Short mmCIF file of C-alpha atoms in Angstrom, two decimals:
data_model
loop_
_atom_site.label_atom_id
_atom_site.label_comp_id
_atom_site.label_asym_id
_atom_site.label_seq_id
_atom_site.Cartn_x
_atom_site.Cartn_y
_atom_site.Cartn_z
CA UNK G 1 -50.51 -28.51 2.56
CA UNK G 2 -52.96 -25.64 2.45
CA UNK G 3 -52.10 -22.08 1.60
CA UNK G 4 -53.39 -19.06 3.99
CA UNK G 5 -52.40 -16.24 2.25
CA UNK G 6 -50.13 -14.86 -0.34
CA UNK G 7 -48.29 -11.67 -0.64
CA UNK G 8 -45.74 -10.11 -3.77
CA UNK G 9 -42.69 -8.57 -1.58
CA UNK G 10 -40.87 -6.21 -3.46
CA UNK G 11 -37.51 -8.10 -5.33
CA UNK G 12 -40.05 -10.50 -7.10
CA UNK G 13 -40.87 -12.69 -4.28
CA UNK G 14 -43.76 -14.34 -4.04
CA UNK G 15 -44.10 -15.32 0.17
CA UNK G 16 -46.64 -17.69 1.06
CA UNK G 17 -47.84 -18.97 4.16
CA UNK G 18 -49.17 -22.39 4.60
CA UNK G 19 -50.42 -25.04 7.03
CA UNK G 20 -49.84 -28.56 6.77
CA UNK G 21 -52.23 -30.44 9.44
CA UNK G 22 -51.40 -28.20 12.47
CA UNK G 23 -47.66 -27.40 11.31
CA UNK G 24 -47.49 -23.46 10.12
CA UNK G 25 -45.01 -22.41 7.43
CA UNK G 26 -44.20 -19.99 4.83
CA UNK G 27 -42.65 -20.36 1.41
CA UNK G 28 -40.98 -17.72 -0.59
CA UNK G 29 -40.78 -18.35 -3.96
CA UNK G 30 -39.27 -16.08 -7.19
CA UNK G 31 -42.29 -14.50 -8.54
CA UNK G 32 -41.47 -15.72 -12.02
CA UNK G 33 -39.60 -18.91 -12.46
CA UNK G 34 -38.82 -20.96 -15.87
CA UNK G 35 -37.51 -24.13 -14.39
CA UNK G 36 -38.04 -25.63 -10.87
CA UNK G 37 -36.05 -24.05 -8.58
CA UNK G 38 -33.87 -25.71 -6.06
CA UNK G 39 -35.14 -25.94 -2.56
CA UNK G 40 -33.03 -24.78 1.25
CA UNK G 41 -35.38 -25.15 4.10
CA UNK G 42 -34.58 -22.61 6.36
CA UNK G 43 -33.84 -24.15 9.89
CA UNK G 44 -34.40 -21.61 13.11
CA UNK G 45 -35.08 -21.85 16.86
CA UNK G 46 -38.66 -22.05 16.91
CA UNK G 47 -40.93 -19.03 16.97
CA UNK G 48 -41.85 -18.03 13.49
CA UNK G 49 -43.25 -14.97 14.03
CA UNK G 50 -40.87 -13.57 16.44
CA UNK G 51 -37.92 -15.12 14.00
CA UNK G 52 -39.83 -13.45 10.96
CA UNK G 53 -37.61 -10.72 10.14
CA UNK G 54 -34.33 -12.74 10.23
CA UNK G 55 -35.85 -15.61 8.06
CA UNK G 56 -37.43 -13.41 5.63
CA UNK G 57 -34.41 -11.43 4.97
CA UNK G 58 -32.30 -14.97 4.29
CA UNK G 59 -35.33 -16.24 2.57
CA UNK G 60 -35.22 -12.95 0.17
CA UNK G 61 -31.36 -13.48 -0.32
CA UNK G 62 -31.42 -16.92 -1.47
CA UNK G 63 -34.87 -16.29 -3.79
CA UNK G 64 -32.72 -13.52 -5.03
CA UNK G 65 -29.83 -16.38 -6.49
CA UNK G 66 -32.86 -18.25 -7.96
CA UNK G 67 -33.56 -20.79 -4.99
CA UNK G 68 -36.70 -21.31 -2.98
CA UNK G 69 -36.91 -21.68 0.74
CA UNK G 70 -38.83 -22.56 2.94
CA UNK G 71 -39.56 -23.25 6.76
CA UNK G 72 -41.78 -24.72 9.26
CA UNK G 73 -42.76 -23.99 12.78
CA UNK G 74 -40.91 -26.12 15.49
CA UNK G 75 -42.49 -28.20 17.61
CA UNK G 76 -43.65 -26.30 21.11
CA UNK G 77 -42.76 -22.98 19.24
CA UNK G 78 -45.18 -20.44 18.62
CA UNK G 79 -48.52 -21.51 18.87
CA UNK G 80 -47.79 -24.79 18.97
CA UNK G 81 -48.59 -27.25 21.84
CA UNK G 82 -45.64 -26.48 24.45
CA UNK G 83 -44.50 -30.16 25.61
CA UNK G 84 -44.36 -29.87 29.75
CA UNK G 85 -40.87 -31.79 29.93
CA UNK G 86 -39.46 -29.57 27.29
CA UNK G 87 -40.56 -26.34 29.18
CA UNK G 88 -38.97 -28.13 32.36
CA UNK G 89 -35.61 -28.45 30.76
CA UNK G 90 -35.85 -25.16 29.10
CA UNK G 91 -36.49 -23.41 32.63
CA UNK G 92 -33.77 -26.14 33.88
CA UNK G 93 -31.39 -24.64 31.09
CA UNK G 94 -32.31 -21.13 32.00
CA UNK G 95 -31.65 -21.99 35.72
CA UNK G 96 -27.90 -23.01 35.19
CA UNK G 97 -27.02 -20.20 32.97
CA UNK G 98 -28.37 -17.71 34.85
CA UNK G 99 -26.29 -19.15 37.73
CA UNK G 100 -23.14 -19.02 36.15
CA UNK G 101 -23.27 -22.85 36.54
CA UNK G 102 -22.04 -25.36 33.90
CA UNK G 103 -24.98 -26.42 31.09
CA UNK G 104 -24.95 -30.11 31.99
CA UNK G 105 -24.99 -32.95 29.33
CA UNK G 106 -28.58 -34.31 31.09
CA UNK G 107 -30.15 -31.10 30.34
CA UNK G 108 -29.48 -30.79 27.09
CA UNK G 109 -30.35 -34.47 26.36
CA UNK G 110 -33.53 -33.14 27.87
CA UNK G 111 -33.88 -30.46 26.21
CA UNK G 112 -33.14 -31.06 22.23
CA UNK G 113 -33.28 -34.81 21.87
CA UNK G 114 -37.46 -34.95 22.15
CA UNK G 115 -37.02 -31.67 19.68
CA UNK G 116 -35.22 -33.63 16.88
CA UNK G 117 -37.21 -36.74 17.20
CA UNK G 118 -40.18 -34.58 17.04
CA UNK G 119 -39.35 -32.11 14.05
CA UNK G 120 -37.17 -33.90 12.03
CA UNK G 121 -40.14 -36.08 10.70
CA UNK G 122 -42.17 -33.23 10.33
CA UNK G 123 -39.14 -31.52 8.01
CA UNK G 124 -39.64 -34.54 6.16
CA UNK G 125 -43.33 -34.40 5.45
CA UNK G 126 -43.01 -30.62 5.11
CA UNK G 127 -40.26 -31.24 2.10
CA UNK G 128 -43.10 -34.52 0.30
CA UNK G 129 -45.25 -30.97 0.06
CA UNK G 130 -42.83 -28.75 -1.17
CA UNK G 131 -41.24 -30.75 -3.90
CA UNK G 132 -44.65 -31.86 -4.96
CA UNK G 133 -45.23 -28.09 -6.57
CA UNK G 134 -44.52 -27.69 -9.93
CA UNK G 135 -42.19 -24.51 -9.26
CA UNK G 136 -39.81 -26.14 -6.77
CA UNK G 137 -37.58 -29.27 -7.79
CA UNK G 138 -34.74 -30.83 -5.68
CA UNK G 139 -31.88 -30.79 -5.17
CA UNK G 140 -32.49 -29.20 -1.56
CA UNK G 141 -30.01 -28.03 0.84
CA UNK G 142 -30.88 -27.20 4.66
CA UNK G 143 -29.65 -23.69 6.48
CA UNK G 144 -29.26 -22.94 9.97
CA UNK G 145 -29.75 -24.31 13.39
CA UNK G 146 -31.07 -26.12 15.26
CA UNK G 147 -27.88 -27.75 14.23
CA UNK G 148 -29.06 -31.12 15.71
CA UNK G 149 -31.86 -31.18 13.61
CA UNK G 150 -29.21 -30.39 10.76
CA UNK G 151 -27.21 -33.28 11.59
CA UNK G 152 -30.37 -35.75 11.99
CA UNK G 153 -32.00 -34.41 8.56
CA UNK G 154 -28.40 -34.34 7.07
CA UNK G 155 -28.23 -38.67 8.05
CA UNK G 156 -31.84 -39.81 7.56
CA UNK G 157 -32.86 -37.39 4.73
CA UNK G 158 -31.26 -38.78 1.19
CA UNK G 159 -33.16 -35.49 -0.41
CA UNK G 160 -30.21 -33.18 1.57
CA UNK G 161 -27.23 -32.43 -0.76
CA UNK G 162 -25.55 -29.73 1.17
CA UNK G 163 -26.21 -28.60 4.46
CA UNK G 164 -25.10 -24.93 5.81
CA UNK G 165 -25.28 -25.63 9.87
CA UNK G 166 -25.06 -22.35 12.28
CA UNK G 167 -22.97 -23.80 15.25
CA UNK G 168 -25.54 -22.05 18.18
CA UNK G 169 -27.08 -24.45 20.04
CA UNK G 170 -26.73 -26.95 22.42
CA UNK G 171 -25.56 -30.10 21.39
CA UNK G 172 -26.50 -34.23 23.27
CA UNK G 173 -23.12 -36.12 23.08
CA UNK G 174 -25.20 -38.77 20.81
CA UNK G 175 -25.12 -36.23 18.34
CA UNK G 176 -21.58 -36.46 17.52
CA UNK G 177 -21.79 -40.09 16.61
CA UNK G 178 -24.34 -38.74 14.29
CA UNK G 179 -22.24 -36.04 12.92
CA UNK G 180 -19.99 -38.93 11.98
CA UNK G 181 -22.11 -40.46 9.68
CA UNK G 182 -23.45 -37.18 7.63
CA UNK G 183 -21.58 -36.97 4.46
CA UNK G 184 -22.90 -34.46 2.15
CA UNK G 185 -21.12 -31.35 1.73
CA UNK G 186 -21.49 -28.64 4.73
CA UNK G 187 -20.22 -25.02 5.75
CA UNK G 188 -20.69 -24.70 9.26
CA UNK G 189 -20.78 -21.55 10.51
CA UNK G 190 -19.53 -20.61 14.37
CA UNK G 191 -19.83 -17.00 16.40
CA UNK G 192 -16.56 -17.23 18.36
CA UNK G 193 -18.06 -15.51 21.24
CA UNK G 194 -21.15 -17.05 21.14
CA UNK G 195 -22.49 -16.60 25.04
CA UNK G 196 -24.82 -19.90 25.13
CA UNK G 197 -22.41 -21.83 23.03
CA UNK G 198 -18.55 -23.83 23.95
CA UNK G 199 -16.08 -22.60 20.83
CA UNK G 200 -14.35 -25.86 21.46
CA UNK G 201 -17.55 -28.15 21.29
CA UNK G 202 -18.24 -26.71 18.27
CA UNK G 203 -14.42 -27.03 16.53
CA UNK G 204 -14.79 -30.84 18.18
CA UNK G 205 -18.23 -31.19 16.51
CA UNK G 206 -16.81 -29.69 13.26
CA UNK G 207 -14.21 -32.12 13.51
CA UNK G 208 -16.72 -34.81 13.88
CA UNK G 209 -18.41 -34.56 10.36
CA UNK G 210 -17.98 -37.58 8.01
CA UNK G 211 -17.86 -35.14 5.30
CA UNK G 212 -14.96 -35.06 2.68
CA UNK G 213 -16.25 -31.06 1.97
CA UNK G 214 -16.61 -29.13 5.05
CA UNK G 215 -15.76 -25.34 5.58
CA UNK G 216 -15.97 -23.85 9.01
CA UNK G 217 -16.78 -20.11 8.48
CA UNK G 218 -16.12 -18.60 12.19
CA UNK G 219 -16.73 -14.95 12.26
CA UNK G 220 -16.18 -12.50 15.92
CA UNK G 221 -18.87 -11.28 17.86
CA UNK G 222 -21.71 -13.02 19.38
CA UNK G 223 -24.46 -15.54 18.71
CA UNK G 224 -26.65 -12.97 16.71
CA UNK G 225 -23.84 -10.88 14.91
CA UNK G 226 -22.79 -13.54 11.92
CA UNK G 227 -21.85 -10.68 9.40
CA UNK G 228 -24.04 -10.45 6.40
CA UNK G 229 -21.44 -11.30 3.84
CA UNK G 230 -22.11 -14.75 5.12
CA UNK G 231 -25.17 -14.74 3.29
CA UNK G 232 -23.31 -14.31 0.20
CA UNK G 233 -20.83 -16.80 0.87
CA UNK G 234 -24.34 -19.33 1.74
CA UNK G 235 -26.04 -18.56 -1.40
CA UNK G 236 -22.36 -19.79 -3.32
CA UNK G 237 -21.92 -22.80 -1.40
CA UNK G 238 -25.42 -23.74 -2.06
CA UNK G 239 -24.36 -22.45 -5.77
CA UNK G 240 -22.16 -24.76 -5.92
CA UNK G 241 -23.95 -27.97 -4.45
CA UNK G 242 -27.47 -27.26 -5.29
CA UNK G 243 -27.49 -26.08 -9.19
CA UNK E 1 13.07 -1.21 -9.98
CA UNK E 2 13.60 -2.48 -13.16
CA UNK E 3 10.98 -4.65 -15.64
CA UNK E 4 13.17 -7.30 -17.22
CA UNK E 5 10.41 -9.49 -19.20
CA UNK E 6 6.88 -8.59 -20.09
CA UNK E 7 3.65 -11.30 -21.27
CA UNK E 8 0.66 -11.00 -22.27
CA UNK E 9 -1.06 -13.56 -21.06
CA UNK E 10 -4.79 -15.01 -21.83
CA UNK E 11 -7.54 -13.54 -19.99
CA UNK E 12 -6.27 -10.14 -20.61
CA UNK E 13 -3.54 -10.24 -17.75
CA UNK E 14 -0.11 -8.08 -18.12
CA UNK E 15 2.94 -10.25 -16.71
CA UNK E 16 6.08 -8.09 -15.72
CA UNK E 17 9.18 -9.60 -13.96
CA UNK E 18 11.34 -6.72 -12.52
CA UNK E 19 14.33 -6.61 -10.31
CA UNK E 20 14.34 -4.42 -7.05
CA UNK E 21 18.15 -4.34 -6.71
CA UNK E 22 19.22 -8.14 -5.83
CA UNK E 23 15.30 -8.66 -5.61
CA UNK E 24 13.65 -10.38 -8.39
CA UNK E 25 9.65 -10.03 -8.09
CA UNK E 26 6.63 -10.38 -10.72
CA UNK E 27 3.67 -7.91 -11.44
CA UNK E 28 0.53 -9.12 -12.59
CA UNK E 29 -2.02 -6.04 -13.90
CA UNK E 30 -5.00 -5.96 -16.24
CA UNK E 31 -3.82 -5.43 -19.34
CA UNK E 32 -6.62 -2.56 -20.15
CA UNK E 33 -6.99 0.07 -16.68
CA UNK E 34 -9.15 3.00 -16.57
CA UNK E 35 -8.17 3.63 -13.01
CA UNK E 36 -5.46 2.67 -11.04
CA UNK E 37 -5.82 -0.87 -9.19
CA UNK E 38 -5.79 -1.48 -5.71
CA UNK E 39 -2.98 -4.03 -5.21
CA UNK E 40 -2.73 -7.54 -3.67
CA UNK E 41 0.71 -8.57 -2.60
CA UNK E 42 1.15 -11.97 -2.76
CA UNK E 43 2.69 -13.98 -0.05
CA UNK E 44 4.18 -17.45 -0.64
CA UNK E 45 7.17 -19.54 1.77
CA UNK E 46 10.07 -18.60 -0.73
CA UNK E 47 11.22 -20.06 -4.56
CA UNK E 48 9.39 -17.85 -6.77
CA UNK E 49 10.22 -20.32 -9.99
CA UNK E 50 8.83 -23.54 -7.85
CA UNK E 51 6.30 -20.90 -6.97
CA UNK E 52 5.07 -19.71 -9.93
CA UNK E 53 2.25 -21.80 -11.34
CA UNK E 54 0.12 -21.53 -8.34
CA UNK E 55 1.06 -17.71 -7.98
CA UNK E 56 0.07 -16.99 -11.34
CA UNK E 57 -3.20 -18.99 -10.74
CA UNK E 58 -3.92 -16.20 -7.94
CA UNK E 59 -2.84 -13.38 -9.37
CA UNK E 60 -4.91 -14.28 -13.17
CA UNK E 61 -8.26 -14.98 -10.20
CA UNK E 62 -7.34 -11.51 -8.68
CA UNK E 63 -6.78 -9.81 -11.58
CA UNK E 64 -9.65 -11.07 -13.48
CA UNK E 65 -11.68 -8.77 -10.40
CA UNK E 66 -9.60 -5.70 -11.47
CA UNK E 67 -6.86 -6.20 -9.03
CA UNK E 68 -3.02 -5.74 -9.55
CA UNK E 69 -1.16 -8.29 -7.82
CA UNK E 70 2.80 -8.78 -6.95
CA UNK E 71 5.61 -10.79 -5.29
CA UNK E 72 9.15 -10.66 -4.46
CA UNK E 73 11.16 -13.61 -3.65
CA UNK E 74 11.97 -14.05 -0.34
CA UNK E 75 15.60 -13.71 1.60
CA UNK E 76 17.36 -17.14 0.48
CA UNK E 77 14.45 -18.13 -1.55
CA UNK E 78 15.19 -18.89 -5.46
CA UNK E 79 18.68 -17.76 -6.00
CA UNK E 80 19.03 -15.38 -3.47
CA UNK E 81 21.79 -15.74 -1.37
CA UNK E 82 21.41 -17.96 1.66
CA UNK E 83 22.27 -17.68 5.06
CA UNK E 84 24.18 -20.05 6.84
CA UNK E 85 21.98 -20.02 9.82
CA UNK E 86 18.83 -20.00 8.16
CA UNK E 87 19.72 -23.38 6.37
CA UNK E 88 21.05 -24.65 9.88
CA UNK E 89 17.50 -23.59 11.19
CA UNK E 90 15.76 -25.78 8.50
CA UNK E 91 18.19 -28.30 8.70
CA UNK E 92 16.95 -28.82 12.36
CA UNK E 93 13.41 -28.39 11.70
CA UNK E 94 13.41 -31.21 8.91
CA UNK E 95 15.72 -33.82 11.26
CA UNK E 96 12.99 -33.18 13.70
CA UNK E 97 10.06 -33.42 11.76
CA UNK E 98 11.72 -37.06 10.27
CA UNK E 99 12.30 -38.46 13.45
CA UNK E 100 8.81 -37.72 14.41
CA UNK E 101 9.45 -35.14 17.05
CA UNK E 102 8.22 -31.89 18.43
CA UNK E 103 9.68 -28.86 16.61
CA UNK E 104 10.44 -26.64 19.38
CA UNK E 105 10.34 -22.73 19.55
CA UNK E 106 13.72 -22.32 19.98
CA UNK E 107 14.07 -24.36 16.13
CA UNK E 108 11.11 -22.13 14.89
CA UNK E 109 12.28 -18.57 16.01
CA UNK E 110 16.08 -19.47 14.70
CA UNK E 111 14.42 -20.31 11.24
CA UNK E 112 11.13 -17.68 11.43
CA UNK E 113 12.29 -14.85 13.20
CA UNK E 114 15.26 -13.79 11.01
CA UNK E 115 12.98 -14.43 7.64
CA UNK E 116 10.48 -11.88 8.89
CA UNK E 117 13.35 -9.61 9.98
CA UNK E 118 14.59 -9.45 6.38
CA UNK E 119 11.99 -9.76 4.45
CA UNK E 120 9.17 -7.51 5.72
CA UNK E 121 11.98 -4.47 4.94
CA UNK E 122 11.98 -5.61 1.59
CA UNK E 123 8.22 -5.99 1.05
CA UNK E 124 7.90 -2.27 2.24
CA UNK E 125 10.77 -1.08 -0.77
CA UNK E 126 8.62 -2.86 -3.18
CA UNK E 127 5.43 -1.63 -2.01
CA UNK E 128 7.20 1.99 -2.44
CA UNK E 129 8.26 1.21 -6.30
CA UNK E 130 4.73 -0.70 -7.01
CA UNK E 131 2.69 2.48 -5.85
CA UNK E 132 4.78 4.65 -8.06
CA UNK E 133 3.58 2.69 -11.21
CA UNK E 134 0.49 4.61 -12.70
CA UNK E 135 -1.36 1.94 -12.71
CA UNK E 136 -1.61 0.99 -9.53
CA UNK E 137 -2.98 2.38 -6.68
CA UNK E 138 -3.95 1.72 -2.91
CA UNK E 139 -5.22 0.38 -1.11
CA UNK E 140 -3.00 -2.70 -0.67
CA UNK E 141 -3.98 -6.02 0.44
CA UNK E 142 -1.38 -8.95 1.99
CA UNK E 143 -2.43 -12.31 0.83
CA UNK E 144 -0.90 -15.40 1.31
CA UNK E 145 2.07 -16.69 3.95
CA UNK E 146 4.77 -16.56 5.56
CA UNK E 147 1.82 -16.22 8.07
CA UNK E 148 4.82 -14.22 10.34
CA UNK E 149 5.66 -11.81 7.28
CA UNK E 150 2.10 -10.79 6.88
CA UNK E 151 1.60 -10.46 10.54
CA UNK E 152 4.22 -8.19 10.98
CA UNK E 153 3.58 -6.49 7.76
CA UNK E 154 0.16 -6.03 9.13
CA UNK E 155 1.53 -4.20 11.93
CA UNK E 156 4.28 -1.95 10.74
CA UNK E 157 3.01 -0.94 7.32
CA UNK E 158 0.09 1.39 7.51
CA UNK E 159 -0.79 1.17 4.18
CA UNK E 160 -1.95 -2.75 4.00
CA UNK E 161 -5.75 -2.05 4.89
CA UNK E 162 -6.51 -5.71 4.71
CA UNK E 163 -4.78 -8.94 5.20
CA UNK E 164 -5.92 -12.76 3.76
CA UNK E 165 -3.62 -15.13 6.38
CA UNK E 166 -2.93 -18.86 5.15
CA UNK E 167 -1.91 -20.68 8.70
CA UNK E 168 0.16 -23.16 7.10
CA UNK E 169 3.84 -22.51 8.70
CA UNK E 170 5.44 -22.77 11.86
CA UNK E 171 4.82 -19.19 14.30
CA UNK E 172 7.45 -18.28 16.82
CA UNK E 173 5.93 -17.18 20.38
CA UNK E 174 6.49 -13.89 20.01
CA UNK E 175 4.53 -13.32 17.23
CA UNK E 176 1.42 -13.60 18.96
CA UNK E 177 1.96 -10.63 20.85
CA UNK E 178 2.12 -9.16 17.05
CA UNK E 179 -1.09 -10.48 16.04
CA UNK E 180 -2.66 -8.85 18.99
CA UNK E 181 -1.33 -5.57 17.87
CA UNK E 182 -2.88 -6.00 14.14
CA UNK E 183 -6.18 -4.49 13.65
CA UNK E 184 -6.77 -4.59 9.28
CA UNK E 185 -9.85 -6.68 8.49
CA UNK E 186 -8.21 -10.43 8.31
CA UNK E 187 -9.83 -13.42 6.47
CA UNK E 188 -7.18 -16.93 8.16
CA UNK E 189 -6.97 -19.75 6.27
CA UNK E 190 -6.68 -22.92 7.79
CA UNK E 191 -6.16 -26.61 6.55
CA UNK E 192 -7.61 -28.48 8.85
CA UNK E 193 -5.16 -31.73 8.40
CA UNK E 194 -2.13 -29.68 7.76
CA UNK E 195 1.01 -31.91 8.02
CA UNK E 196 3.33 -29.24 9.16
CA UNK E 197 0.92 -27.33 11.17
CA UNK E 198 -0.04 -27.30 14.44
CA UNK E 199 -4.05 -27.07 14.34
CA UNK E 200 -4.95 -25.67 18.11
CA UNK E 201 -1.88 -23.58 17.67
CA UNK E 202 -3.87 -22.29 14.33
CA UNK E 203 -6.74 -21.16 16.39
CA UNK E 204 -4.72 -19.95 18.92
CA UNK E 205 -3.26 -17.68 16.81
CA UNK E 206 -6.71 -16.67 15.25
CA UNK E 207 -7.86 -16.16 18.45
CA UNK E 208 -4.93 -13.51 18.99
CA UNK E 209 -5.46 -11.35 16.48
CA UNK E 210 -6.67 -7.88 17.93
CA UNK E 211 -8.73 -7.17 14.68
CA UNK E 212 -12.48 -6.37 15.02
CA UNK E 213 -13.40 -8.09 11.53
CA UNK E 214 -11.65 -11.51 11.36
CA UNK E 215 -12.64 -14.55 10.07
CA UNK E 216 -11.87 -17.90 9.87
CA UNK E 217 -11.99 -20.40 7.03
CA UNK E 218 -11.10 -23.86 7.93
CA UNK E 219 -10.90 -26.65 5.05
CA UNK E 220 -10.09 -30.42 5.01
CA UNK E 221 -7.24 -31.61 3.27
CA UNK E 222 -3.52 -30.89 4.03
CA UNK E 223 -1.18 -27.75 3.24
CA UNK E 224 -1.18 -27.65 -0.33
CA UNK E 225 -5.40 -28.81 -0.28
CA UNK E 226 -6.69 -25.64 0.03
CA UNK E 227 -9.98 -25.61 -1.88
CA UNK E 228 -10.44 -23.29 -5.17
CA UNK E 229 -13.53 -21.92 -4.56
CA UNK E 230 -11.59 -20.08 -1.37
CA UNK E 231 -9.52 -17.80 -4.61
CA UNK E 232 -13.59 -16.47 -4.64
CA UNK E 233 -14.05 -16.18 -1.18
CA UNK E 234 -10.55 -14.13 -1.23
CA UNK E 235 -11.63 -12.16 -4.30
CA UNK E 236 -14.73 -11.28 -2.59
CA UNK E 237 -12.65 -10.01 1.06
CA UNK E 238 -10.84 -7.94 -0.47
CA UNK E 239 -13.43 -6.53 -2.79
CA UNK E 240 -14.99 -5.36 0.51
CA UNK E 241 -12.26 -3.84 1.49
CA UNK E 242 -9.49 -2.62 -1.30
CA UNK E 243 -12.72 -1.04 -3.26
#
């Protein structure tokens, strides 16, 4: 893990950016800290720099309750090496929705099982770095999509205590049987109208989790309009699982 | 209306039970006001006495925000006078529910229908008195069930500005052309293994409602599991939109 630059945001937090081997990420940190903080790795759909606004402004919530986030790059987003059978299911993907037609369950095998396999090890190595400072300390929680790479970091991860999981992607069938077996404490949170999203995979995916705590949080309006008291109600429900 | 006992009780809470003709209710205010408080009626399915440790748990939460907070028992609730057909109603309802099968509308609108009939007049004469007290003020919140009462309450009393639904009863058919008709900010709680509730009916019934600003908070457990970090959650709705 190699630090690229460093710059004091106003609020008292520090953001860093980083590369570990090829991976880029950033880190925002409180400026001053007296114990190690607790940890959420920020999950997103690939695209840092285009997803920079969003993730800063979460990232700036969350330092603002005392936690530290951070987040990596996602395989084939970016700059990153594009993967020729992921851009074929992506423009497969974009084919059937723009036809009106029904997302089949092949495509999105296609499409976000190589994804997960590829990432989650990476969110793995990425959080040996992180909890390796001195100013970050576990426990860590994860927040956000890809919610498949949620569920797989949620199962294989024993580092995860709480996981918030935004309900906006596509989800393999597989994944269910994986949902069954995560059991740390969630809030999942679903856009009722989502346009690339089925409302009732989602309630049967929330229904899924092996979790004895789970809260579904679903809000109107569309897949980018969750409301931002959700970020308040995130930074309590990692309040109450991560300190 | 008439105060007929007053508490103080820890926690700097006020507790007044008052009589609004045949109606016996409870106020819960700060004991110390500078202005007046917005109020929070508090809904519950009727038997104020069996009712009252978990009310009082609400209202001490609410009020330890700065809210006032009230009840009144419900038509045939307590020692109210009951109704011959409403105990025929639940009579039928139970016999069903033992032997296991469907409760059908025509059961649920005998026993809901004639409840929200009575009692949303009643809510609106204690609403009057309540607002005459000095210290309180509006804007007025509904929180609580009968899920009916508040819907209709919702929709005939312009001066709730906010509503915080617990879908934990039985909902006639017609009341979902109600819910389409309210437009307050709502916040629905759902258990998601309610015993007495039917869980796509739930989300049916979410999905009704014509507000802009709804959300939905679904929990495991059955009806009385209803976490108590959602008293924060509630606290924090109406903060955002009584103050």
């Amino acid at each position: 893990m190699r630090f690229t630059s460093e710059q004091r945001l106003d609020d008292g937090v520090l953001e860093r950016e980083f590369t570990l081997g090829e991976i880029p990420g950033i880190l925002w940190t409180p400026e001053s800290v007296s114990a190690p903080a607790p940890l959420i790795l920020l999950g997103h759909p690939g695209g840092l720099r285009k997803m920079y606004p969003r993730l800063a402004e979460r990232a700036r919530h969350s330092v603002a309750e005392g936690f530290a986030t951070a987040t990596i790059e996602l395989p084939g987003g970016g700059d990153r090496p594009r993967s020729a059978a992921a851009e074929e299911a992506r423009a497969d993907l974009l084919r059937a929705l723009g036809a009106g037609e029904p997302v089949n369950d092949e495509i999105v095998d296609r499409l976000v099982l190589p994804l997960v396999e590829k990432a989650v090890p990476e969110w793995r190595t990425a959080l040996d770095a992180l909890l390796s400072l001195p100013e970050i300390g576990g426990p860590v929680g994860f927040s956000g999509g890809v919610i498949s790479i949620g569920i797989r970091l949620a199962v294989v991860e024993p580092r995860i205590s709480a996981a918030l999981l935004f309900a906006g992607s596509f989800v393999p069938r597989t994944m269910f049987e994986e949902a069954r077996q995560v059991t740390v404490p969630l809030q999942v949170l679903l856009q009722w109208d989502d346009e690339g999203n089925d409302r009732q995979l989602a309630l049967d995916l929330f229904d899924a989790f092996g979790s004895r705590e789970k809260t579904l949080h679903a809000n109107m309006g569309g897949h980018t309009g969750v409301p931002q008291f959700e970020g308040d109600a995130g930074n309590r429900f990692f309040a109450r699982h991560l300190k």
